[in-house]
Amino acid sequence: MAALTLAAMAVGFGWLPSAHQDFSAGGVWDSICRAAGVPSSWGAKDSQRGAPAVASNVILLPEMTRTASTAAVGRGATLALNCTMCHGMKGMSRSDAPNLAGQYPEVIMKQLADYKSGKRGSPIMAALSKNLSDENIKDLAAYYASLPKARTAPTMYDESLPALVRVGAPMRNIAPCISCHGGVDQKLGAPWLEGMPKDYLVQQLQLFKKGERRNDGQLQMRNVANAMTAEEIDAVATFYARKALPVRE
Ligand code: HEC
Ligand code: HEC
């Protein structure tokens, strides 16, 4: 039995992987890690690993979108007192920080976790997320998700929408924005964009285009932004920001 196991391991981790063209494993341990889909050097810093940095550590799960308890929303509201200066009293920013009101909860959780781990770079948000526990992050997401979105109805499919938003650009492999960002469909983890400040949208699209923002796990946004011209970035940002007026209290 033992001999059989050893023989199977030799075939599975040694011989079979070595037949692959991209075989680069440094030994049996590397092969085991590759087979299991985990990094072989958990502790090592990205820079020491030599390989490109992992885009994000966050695994998005449908459970993250579940409605939270009122207690969680209450705890989130208290924590959010530290955030109002930039993100607004009710999650609607009056500066160029992103709105958080009505944002999908899994988006807030993922982005805060990415700031905390340094996968999304922002000195301000790195400092502010540093001391947030997983529980704090969940509560903040529950609170912001409970607030009303920018005052308009969601974008529906309509001939007057910019082409990229409505149908994308199939020849350039750009899927329509509304197929991921809400309106027609929302993909888990894709933020609500309606009413976001224009400068913020332009900035983020440029960061994706330049590859400076890399926390989109499957390159969804880098692929889209990479194929866009500066004029197109301006046009879609103008469109999504068109209702950026703050809600009247
Ligand atoms: C001093 C201003 C400031 C404060 C205070 C602040 N933020 Fe931010 N926040 C920003 C800016 C600016 C960005 C965009 C940064 C970037 O370019 O990635 C941001 C981005 C975010 C995002 C990403 C949103 C998105 O759509 O991708 C989340 C979530 C967030 N902040 C949550 C919080 C929470 C929660 C707090 C309070 C604990 C907080 N912020 C406090 C300025 C601030
Ligand atoms: C295939 C799905 C998909 C398509 C199509 C798509 N996006 Fe995205 N977009 C995402 C995801 C997922 C994220 C969040 C990435 C992350 O995890 O940080 C994102 C993030 C963004 C952000 C950053 C927002 C923030 O608050 O952090 C902007 C801006 C954006 N997309 C604009 C667009 C525009 C404009 C289009 C159409 C030209 C578009 N996207 C098309 C999936 C998509």
Coordinates of C-alpha atoms and ligand atoms in Angstrom, one line a residue:
M1 CA 0.0 0.0 0.0
A2 CA 2.8 2.4 1.0
A3 CA 4.8 1.5 -2.1
L4 CA 1.7 2.2 -4.2
T5 CA 1.2 5.6 -2.5
L6 CA 4.8 6.6 -3.1
A7 CA 4.6 5.4 -6.7
A8 CA 1.4 7.4 -7.3
M9 CA 3.0 10.5 -5.7
A10 CA 6.0 10.2 -7.9
V11 CA 3.8 10.0 -11.0
G12 CA 1.4 12.7 -9.9
F13 CA 3.7 15.3 -8.5
G14 CA 6.9 14.5 -10.4
W15 CA 6.4 12.9 -13.7
L16 CA 3.0 14.3 -14.9
P17 CA 3.7 17.9 -14.0
S18 CA 7.1 17.8 -15.7
A19 CA 5.4 16.9 -18.9
H20 CA 3.8 20.3 -18.9
Q21 CA 5.4 23.1 -21.0
D22 CA 5.2 25.6 -18.2
F23 CA 6.8 23.2 -15.7
S24 CA 8.8 25.4 -13.3
A25 CA 8.3 23.7 -10.0
G26 CA 11.2 23.6 -7.7
G27 CA 10.5 20.2 -6.2
V28 CA 7.8 17.9 -4.9
W29 CA 6.5 20.5 -2.3
D30 CA 6.0 23.1 -5.1
S31 CA 4.2 20.5 -7.1
I32 CA 1.9 19.6 -4.2
C33 CA 1.2 23.3 -3.7
R34 CA 0.5 23.8 -7.4
A35 CA -1.8 20.8 -7.5
A36 CA -3.7 22.2 -4.5
G37 CA -3.8 25.7 -5.9
V38 CA -2.0 27.3 -2.9
P39 CA 1.2 29.4 -2.8
S40 CA 4.2 27.4 -1.7
S41 CA 5.6 30.3 0.3
W42 CA 2.8 31.7 2.5
G43 CA 5.0 33.7 4.7
A44 CA 7.1 35.4 2.1
K45 CA 6.5 39.0 1.1
D46 CA 5.3 39.6 -2.4
S47 CA 8.5 41.3 -3.4
Q48 CA 10.6 38.3 -2.2
R49 CA 8.5 35.8 -4.0
G50 CA 9.5 37.0 -7.5
A51 CA 6.1 36.1 -8.9
P52 CA 3.6 38.9 -9.6
A53 CA 1.6 40.0 -6.5
V54 CA -1.7 38.3 -5.9
A55 CA -4.5 40.7 -7.0
S56 CA -6.6 40.3 -3.9
N57 CA -6.8 38.0 -0.9
V58 CA -10.6 38.3 -0.7
I59 CA -12.8 35.4 -1.8
L60 CA -16.2 36.8 -2.7
L61 CA -19.1 34.6 -1.4
P62 CA -22.9 35.1 -2.1
E63 CA -23.4 35.1 1.7
M64 CA -21.7 38.5 1.8
T65 CA -24.7 40.1 0.2
R66 CA -27.2 38.8 2.8
T67 CA -29.2 41.4 4.7
A68 CA -27.6 42.2 8.0
S69 CA -29.2 42.5 11.5
T70 CA -30.2 45.9 12.8
A71 CA -27.6 45.4 15.5
A72 CA -24.8 45.1 12.9
V73 CA -26.2 48.3 11.1
G74 CA -26.1 50.1 14.5
R75 CA -22.5 49.1 15.3
G76 CA -21.6 50.1 11.7
A77 CA -23.2 53.5 12.2
T78 CA -21.0 54.2 15.2
L79 CA -17.8 53.1 13.5
A80 CA -18.8 55.2 10.4
L81 CA -18.5 58.4 12.5
N82 CA -14.8 58.2 11.6
C83 CA -15.6 58.2 7.9
T84 CA -18.1 61.1 7.5
M85 CA -15.4 63.7 7.0
C86 CA -14.7 62.4 3.6
H87 CA -17.6 60.0 2.7
G88 CA -20.3 62.3 3.9
M89 CA -22.8 62.2 6.8
K90 CA -25.1 59.8 5.0
G91 CA -22.5 58.1 2.8
M92 CA -22.8 60.7 0.0
S93 CA -19.4 62.3 -0.5
R94 CA -19.2 66.1 -1.0
S95 CA -15.6 65.8 -2.0
D96 CA -14.1 63.5 -4.6
A97 CA -14.1 60.5 -2.3
P98 CA -16.4 57.7 -3.5
N99 CA -20.0 57.5 -2.2
L100 CA -20.7 54.6 0.1
A101 CA -24.4 55.0 0.5
G102 CA -26.3 52.0 -0.8
Q103 CA -23.1 50.4 -2.0
Y104 CA -23.3 46.6 -2.3
P105 CA -22.0 45.1 1.0
E106 CA -19.6 42.7 -0.5
V107 CA -18.0 45.6 -2.4
I108 CA -17.3 47.5 0.8
M109 CA -16.0 44.4 2.6
K110 CA -13.7 43.5 -0.3
Q111 CA -12.4 47.0 -0.8
L112 CA -11.7 47.6 2.9
A113 CA -9.9 44.2 3.2
D114 CA -7.9 45.1 0.1
Y115 CA -6.8 48.5 1.6
K116 CA -5.9 46.7 4.8
S117 CA -3.8 44.1 3.1
G118 CA -2.3 46.7 0.7
K119 CA -3.7 45.1 -2.4
R120 CA -5.4 48.4 -3.2
G121 CA -3.1 51.3 -2.6
S122 CA -4.3 54.4 -0.9
P123 CA -2.3 55.9 2.0
I124 CA -5.4 57.4 3.5
M125 CA -7.5 54.3 3.4
A126 CA -4.6 52.1 4.4
A127 CA -4.3 54.0 7.6
L128 CA -8.0 54.0 8.3
S129 CA -8.5 50.3 7.6
K130 CA -5.4 49.1 9.5
N131 CA -7.2 48.7 12.8
L132 CA -10.6 47.5 11.6
S133 CA -11.3 43.9 12.5
D134 CA -13.3 41.5 10.2
E135 CA -16.3 42.1 12.4
N136 CA -15.9 45.9 12.1
I137 CA -15.7 45.6 8.3
K138 CA -18.9 43.6 8.2
D139 CA -20.7 46.1 10.3
L140 CA -19.5 49.0 8.3
A141 CA -20.6 47.3 5.1
A142 CA -24.0 46.5 6.6
Y143 CA -24.5 50.1 7.7
Y144 CA -23.5 51.7 4.3
A145 CA -25.5 49.1 2.3
S146 CA -28.6 50.1 4.4
L147 CA -28.4 53.8 3.4
P148 CA -30.4 55.0 0.4
K149 CA -28.4 55.2 -2.9
A150 CA -27.9 58.4 -4.9
R151 CA -31.4 59.7 -5.5
T152 CA -32.1 58.2 -8.9
A153 CA -33.5 54.9 -10.1
P154 CA -31.0 52.4 -11.5
T155 CA -29.9 52.7 -15.1
M156 CA -32.2 50.7 -17.3
Y157 CA -31.4 49.6 -20.8
D158 CA -32.1 52.6 -22.9
E159 CA -31.0 53.8 -26.4
S160 CA -29.8 57.1 -24.9
L161 CA -27.0 55.5 -22.8
P162 CA -23.5 55.8 -24.1
A163 CA -22.6 52.8 -26.3
L164 CA -19.9 51.4 -24.0
V165 CA -22.3 51.4 -21.0
R166 CA -25.1 49.8 -23.0
V167 CA -23.5 47.4 -25.4
G168 CA -19.8 47.6 -24.8
A169 CA -17.4 47.2 -27.7
P170 CA -17.4 43.6 -28.8
M171 CA -14.6 44.0 -31.3
R172 CA -12.3 45.2 -28.4
N173 CA -13.6 42.7 -26.0
I174 CA -15.3 45.3 -23.7
A175 CA -18.5 44.0 -22.1
P176 CA -21.2 46.5 -21.4
C177 CA -20.7 48.3 -18.1
I178 CA -24.4 47.6 -17.1
S179 CA -23.9 43.9 -17.4
C180 CA -21.6 44.0 -14.3
H181 CA -22.3 47.2 -12.5
G182 CA -26.0 47.0 -12.1
G183 CA -28.8 48.2 -14.3
V184 CA -29.1 45.0 -16.3
D185 CA -27.1 42.7 -14.0
Q186 CA -24.6 42.9 -11.2
K187 CA -21.7 40.6 -10.8
L188 CA -20.6 39.8 -7.3
G189 CA -18.0 42.4 -6.3
A190 CA -18.8 45.0 -9.0
P191 CA -19.5 48.4 -7.3
W192 CA -22.6 50.5 -7.8
L193 CA -21.3 53.5 -9.9
E194 CA -24.4 55.7 -10.3
G195 CA -23.8 59.2 -8.8
M196 CA -20.1 58.7 -8.0
P197 CA -18.0 61.8 -8.3
K198 CA -16.6 62.2 -11.8
D199 CA -13.0 62.8 -10.8
Y200 CA -13.1 59.6 -8.7
L201 CA -14.4 57.5 -11.7
V202 CA -11.8 58.9 -14.1
Q203 CA -9.0 58.4 -11.6
Q204 CA -10.0 54.8 -10.9
L205 CA -10.3 53.9 -14.6
Q206 CA -6.9 55.5 -15.3
L207 CA -5.4 53.5 -12.4
F208 CA -6.8 50.3 -13.9
K209 CA -5.6 51.2 -17.3
K210 CA -2.1 51.9 -16.1
G211 CA -2.2 48.7 -14.0
E212 CA -1.6 50.7 -10.8
R213 CA -4.9 49.4 -9.4
R214 CA -4.7 45.6 -9.5
N215 CA -7.1 44.3 -7.0
D216 CA -9.7 43.1 -9.6
G217 CA -9.1 39.4 -9.1
Q218 CA -9.8 38.3 -12.6
L219 CA -8.5 41.4 -14.4
Q220 CA -12.2 42.3 -15.2
M221 CA -11.5 46.0 -15.0
R222 CA -7.9 46.2 -16.2
N223 CA -9.0 44.4 -19.4
V224 CA -11.9 46.9 -19.9
A225 CA -10.0 50.1 -19.0
N226 CA -6.9 49.0 -21.0
A227 CA -9.0 49.0 -24.2
M228 CA -10.6 52.4 -23.5
T229 CA -9.4 55.7 -24.9
A230 CA -9.1 58.8 -22.7
E231 CA -12.2 60.3 -24.4
E232 CA -14.2 57.2 -23.6
I233 CA -13.1 57.2 -20.0
D234 CA -14.2 60.8 -19.8
A235 CA -17.5 60.0 -21.5
V236 CA -18.5 57.1 -19.2
A237 CA -17.4 58.9 -16.1
T238 CA -19.5 62.0 -17.1
F239 CA -22.4 59.6 -17.7
Y240 CA -22.2 57.8 -14.3
A241 CA -21.6 61.0 -12.4
R242 CA -24.5 62.8 -14.0
K243 CA -26.6 62.5 -10.9
A244 CA -23.9 63.3 -8.5
L245 CA -25.9 66.0 -6.7
P246 CA -25.9 65.2 -3.0
V247 CA -29.3 64.0 -1.5
R248 CA -31.2 66.9 0.1
E249 CA -31.7 66.3 3.8
Ligands
HEC1 C1 -9.6 61.5 4.9 C2 -10.6 61.1 4.0 C3 -11.3 59.7 4.2 C4 -11.7 59.1 5.4 C5 -11.8 59.8 6.8 C6 -12.2 57.8 5.0 N1 -12.1 57.6 3.7 FE1 -12.6 55.9 2.7 N2 -11.8 56.7 1.0 C7 -11.2 58.0 0.8 C8 -10.7 58.1 -0.5 C9 -10.0 59.3 -1.0 C10 -11.0 56.9 -1.2 C11 -10.5 56.5 -2.6 C12 -9.1 56.0 -2.5 C13 -8.5 55.3 -3.7 O1 -8.1 56.0 -4.6 O2 -8.5 54.1 -3.7 C14 -11.7 56.1 -0.2 C15 -12.2 54.8 -0.6 C16 -13.0 54.1 0.3 C17 -13.7 52.8 -0.1 C18 -13.7 52.2 -1.5 C19 -15.0 52.6 -2.1 C20 -15.2 52.1 -3.6 O3 -16.2 52.4 -4.2 O4 -14.3 51.4 -4.1 C21 -14.3 52.4 1.0 C22 -15.2 51.1 1.1 C23 -14.0 53.3 2.1 N3 -13.2 54.3 1.6 C24 -14.5 53.2 3.4 C25 -14.2 54.0 4.4 C26 -14.6 53.8 5.8 C27 -15.4 52.6 6.3 C28 -14.1 54.8 6.5 C29 -14.2 55.1 8.0 C30 -13.6 54.0 8.8 C31 -13.4 55.7 5.6 N4 -13.5 55.2 4.3 C32 -12.8 56.9 5.9 C33 -11.1 58.9 1.8 C34 -11.5 58.7 3.2
HEC2 C1 -17.0 41.8 -16.4 C2 -17.6 42.7 -15.5 C3 -17.3 44.2 -15.6 C4 -17.5 45.0 -16.7 C5 -18.0 44.7 -18.0 C6 -17.1 46.3 -16.2 N1 -16.7 46.3 -14.9 FE1 -16.1 47.9 -13.8 N2 -15.7 46.6 -12.2 C7 -15.9 45.3 -12.2 C8 -15.5 44.7 -10.9 C9 -15.6 43.3 -10.5 C10 -15.0 45.8 -10.2 C11 -14.4 45.8 -8.8 C12 -13.0 45.3 -8.9 C13 -12.4 45.1 -7.5 O1 -12.6 44.0 -6.9 O2 -11.7 46.0 -6.9 C14 -15.1 47.0 -11.0 C15 -14.7 48.3 -10.7 C16 -14.9 49.4 -11.4 C17 -14.6 50.8 -11.0 C18 -14.1 51.2 -9.6 C19 -15.2 51.6 -8.8 C20 -14.9 51.7 -7.3 O3 -15.7 52.4 -6.6 O4 -14.0 51.1 -6.8 C21 -15.0 51.6 -12.0 C22 -14.9 53.1 -12.0 C23 -15.6 50.8 -13.1 N3 -15.5 49.5 -12.7 C24 -16.1 51.3 -14.2 C25 -16.5 50.5 -15.3 C26 -17.0 51.0 -16.6 C27 -17.1 52.5 -16.9 C28 -17.3 50.0 -17.3 C29 -17.8 49.9 -18.8 C30 -16.9 50.6 -19.7 C31 -17.0 48.8 -16.6 N4 -16.6 49.1 -15.3 C32 -17.2 47.5 -17.0 C33 -16.5 44.5 -13.2 C34 -16.8 45.0 -14.5

